Amino acid sequence: QVQLVESGGGLVQAGGSLRLSCAVSGSSFGANVMGWYRQAPGKQRELVATITTGGNTNYADSVRGRFTISRDNAKNTVYLQMNSLKPEDTAVYYCNFRIWGTVYWGQGTQVTVSS
C-alpha cells in the first residue's frame, strides 16, 4: 500500500522560508512524477510544482523563482524549498505521487504566512 508522509509545514513571517518533505513508501519501482499542490480556504486545489523521475520540473507562475522542488530517488522523497514566502502562499500543501496511471495524495500540511 502506497503511503505519503509529509512534514515541514508551520507558521512563518512574510519573507521567510520553509522546507516541506514528503516520503513515499510501498510503491513499486518505475517512472513517476512527484509534486506539490495547495489549497487555500474557499479555493480549489492548485498545482505548485512537479518533478519527474528524471528531474524535469514544472512550476506554477505564482511560485516560479521563489520555490524549488527537488527529489531524492534513493529515498523516494520529494522536497519543496519555499523562499520569499507571501501571505497568499498560506494554504494546506499536499504531496502528490503519480505512477502507472494512479495518483496518491498525502494528508496535507498547513503552511501559514503572516504579514
mmCIF file of C-alpha atoms in Angstrom:
data_model
loop_
_atom_site.group_PDB
_atom_site.id
_atom_site.type_symbol
_atom_site.label_atom_id
_atom_site.label_comp_id
_atom_site.label_asym_id
_atom_site.label_seq_id
_atom_site.Cartn_x
_atom_site.Cartn_y
_atom_site.Cartn_z
ATOM 1 C CA GLN A 1 0.000 0.000 0.000
ATOM 2 C CA VAL A 2 1.415 3.357 -1.043
ATOM 3 C CA GLN A 3 1.761 5.908 1.731
ATOM 4 C CA LEU A 4 2.883 9.520 1.602
ATOM 5 C CA VAL A 5 4.111 11.181 4.783
ATOM 6 C CA GLU A 6 4.583 14.931 4.724
ATOM 7 C CA SER A 7 6.468 17.156 7.135
ATOM 8 C CA GLY A 8 7.809 20.673 7.418
ATOM 9 C CA GLY A 9 4.785 22.928 7.472
ATOM 10 C CA GLY A 10 4.286 25.678 10.022
ATOM 11 C CA LEU A 11 3.951 29.381 10.697
ATOM 12 C CA VAL A 12 6.412 31.856 9.204
ATOM 13 C CA GLN A 13 6.556 35.587 8.661
ATOM 14 C CA ALA A 14 6.354 37.076 5.191
ATOM 15 C CA GLY A 15 9.735 36.935 3.505
ATOM 16 C CA GLY A 16 10.712 33.816 5.421
ATOM 17 C CA SER A 17 11.415 30.282 4.269
ATOM 18 C CA LEU A 18 10.119 26.790 4.878
ATOM 19 C CA ARG A 19 11.067 23.382 3.532
ATOM 20 C CA LEU A 20 8.484 20.665 3.015
ATOM 21 C CA SER A 21 9.333 16.978 2.712
ATOM 22 C CA CYS A 22 7.278 14.032 1.553
ATOM 23 C CA ALA A 23 8.430 10.437 1.862
ATOM 24 C CA VAL A 24 6.729 7.800 -0.293
ATOM 25 C CA SER A 25 6.661 4.165 0.798
ATOM 26 C CA GLY A 26 5.106 0.988 -0.530
ATOM 27 C CA SER A 27 5.376 1.885 -4.211
ATOM 28 C CA SER A 28 6.527 -0.401 -6.980
ATOM 29 C CA PHE A 29 9.569 0.599 -8.980
ATOM 30 C CA GLY A 30 9.056 2.713 -12.089
ATOM 31 C CA ALA A 31 9.000 6.135 -13.680
ATOM 32 C CA ASN A 32 6.828 8.506 -11.720
ATOM 33 C CA VAL A 33 6.010 12.125 -11.054
ATOM 34 C CA MET A 34 6.121 13.668 -7.602
ATOM 35 C CA GLY A 35 4.704 17.030 -6.802
ATOM 36 C CA TRP A 36 3.089 19.523 -4.505
ATOM 37 C CA TYR A 37 -0.354 21.059 -4.666
ATOM 38 C CA ARG A 38 -2.006 23.510 -2.311
ATOM 39 C CA GLN A 39 -5.488 24.508 -1.272
ATOM 40 C CA ALA A 40 -6.341 27.775 0.405
ATOM 41 C CA PRO A 41 -9.643 28.253 2.274
ATOM 42 C CA GLY A 42 -12.504 28.673 -0.153
ATOM 43 C CA LYS A 43 -10.345 27.922 -3.184
ATOM 44 C CA GLN A 44 -9.716 24.929 -5.397
ATOM 45 C CA ARG A 45 -6.622 22.805 -5.039
ATOM 46 C CA GLU A 46 -3.933 24.069 -7.383
ATOM 47 C CA LEU A 47 -0.619 22.881 -8.730
ATOM 48 C CA VAL A 48 2.503 24.252 -7.072
ATOM 49 C CA ALA A 49 5.293 22.211 -8.664
ATOM 50 C CA THR A 50 6.078 18.781 -10.062
ATOM 51 C CA ILE A 51 9.243 16.820 -10.790
ATOM 52 C CA THR A 52 9.739 13.671 -12.820
ATOM 53 C CA THR A 53 11.999 10.749 -12.042
ATOM 54 C CA GLY A 54 14.499 12.243 -14.476
ATOM 55 C CA GLY A 55 14.429 15.630 -12.770
ATOM 56 C CA ASN A 56 12.259 17.630 -15.155
ATOM 57 C CA THR A 57 10.379 20.296 -13.211
ATOM 58 C CA ASN A 58 7.253 22.352 -13.690
ATOM 59 C CA TYR A 59 6.141 25.322 -11.572
ATOM 60 C CA ALA A 60 3.064 27.439 -11.163
ATOM 61 C CA ASP A 61 3.704 31.001 -12.316
ATOM 62 C CA SER A 62 2.892 32.282 -8.837
ATOM 63 C CA VAL A 63 5.819 30.430 -7.235
ATOM 64 C CA ARG A 64 8.405 30.286 -10.010
ATOM 65 C CA GLY A 65 11.656 31.859 -8.843
ATOM 66 C CA ARG A 66 10.716 31.552 -5.160
ATOM 67 C CA PHE A 67 10.068 27.823 -4.708
ATOM 68 C CA THR A 68 12.331 24.939 -5.673
ATOM 69 C CA ILE A 69 11.221 21.337 -5.990
ATOM 70 C CA SER A 70 13.732 18.515 -5.743
ATOM 71 C CA ARG A 71 13.781 14.802 -5.085
ATOM 72 C CA ASP A 72 15.966 12.035 -3.776
ATOM 73 C CA ASN A 73 15.133 8.928 -5.793
ATOM 74 C CA ALA A 74 17.095 6.662 -3.460
ATOM 75 C CA LYS A 75 14.899 7.784 -0.569
ATOM 76 C CA ASN A 76 11.668 8.170 -2.580
ATOM 77 C CA THR A 77 11.376 11.630 -1.107
ATOM 78 C CA VAL A 78 10.358 14.925 -2.646
ATOM 79 C CA TYR A 79 11.152 18.349 -1.211
ATOM 80 C CA LEU A 80 9.780 21.832 -1.651
ATOM 81 C CA GLN A 81 12.029 24.697 -0.636
ATOM 82 C CA MET A 82 9.898 27.795 -0.248
ATOM 83 C CA ASN A 83 11.632 31.170 -0.059
ATOM 84 C CA SER A 84 10.346 34.727 -0.007
ATOM 85 C CA LEU A 85 7.027 33.489 1.307
ATOM 86 C CA LYS A 86 3.979 35.718 0.961
ATOM 87 C CA PRO A 87 0.690 35.734 2.893
ATOM 88 C CA GLU A 88 -1.029 34.484 -0.270
ATOM 89 C CA ASP A 89 1.060 31.309 -0.030
ATOM 90 C CA THR A 90 -0.961 30.358 3.046
ATOM 91 C CA ALA A 91 -2.655 27.020 2.343
ATOM 92 C CA VAL A 92 -2.668 23.339 3.077
ATOM 93 C CA TYR A 93 0.076 21.794 0.977
ATOM 94 C CA TYR A 94 -0.453 18.277 -0.367
ATOM 95 C CA CYS A 95 2.145 15.893 -1.650
ATOM 96 C CA ASN A 96 1.208 14.086 -4.866
ATOM 97 C CA PHE A 97 2.660 10.898 -6.368
ATOM 98 C CA ARG A 98 1.713 9.547 -9.787
ATOM 99 C CA ILE A 99 2.799 6.133 -11.056
ATOM 100 C CA TRP A 100 1.333 3.689 -13.558
ATOM 101 C CA GLY A 101 -1.728 5.895 -14.058
ATOM 102 C CA THR A 102 -2.588 6.016 -10.366
ATOM 103 C CA VAL A 103 -2.471 9.128 -8.204
ATOM 104 C CA TYR A 104 -1.762 9.152 -4.492
ATOM 105 C CA TRP A 105 -2.092 12.033 -2.046
ATOM 106 C CA GLY A 106 -0.565 12.893 1.282
ATOM 107 C CA GLN A 107 -2.614 14.029 4.245
ATOM 108 C CA GLY A 108 -1.606 17.665 3.825
ATOM 109 C CA THR A 109 0.487 20.035 5.903
ATOM 110 C CA GLN A 110 -0.514 23.560 6.862
ATOM 111 C CA VAL A 111 1.639 26.492 5.806
ATOM 112 C CA THR A 112 0.704 29.858 7.272
ATOM 113 C CA VAL A 113 2.478 33.054 6.282
ATOM 114 C CA SER A 114 1.821 36.085 8.470
ATOM 115 C CA SER A 115 2.121 39.633 7.182
#
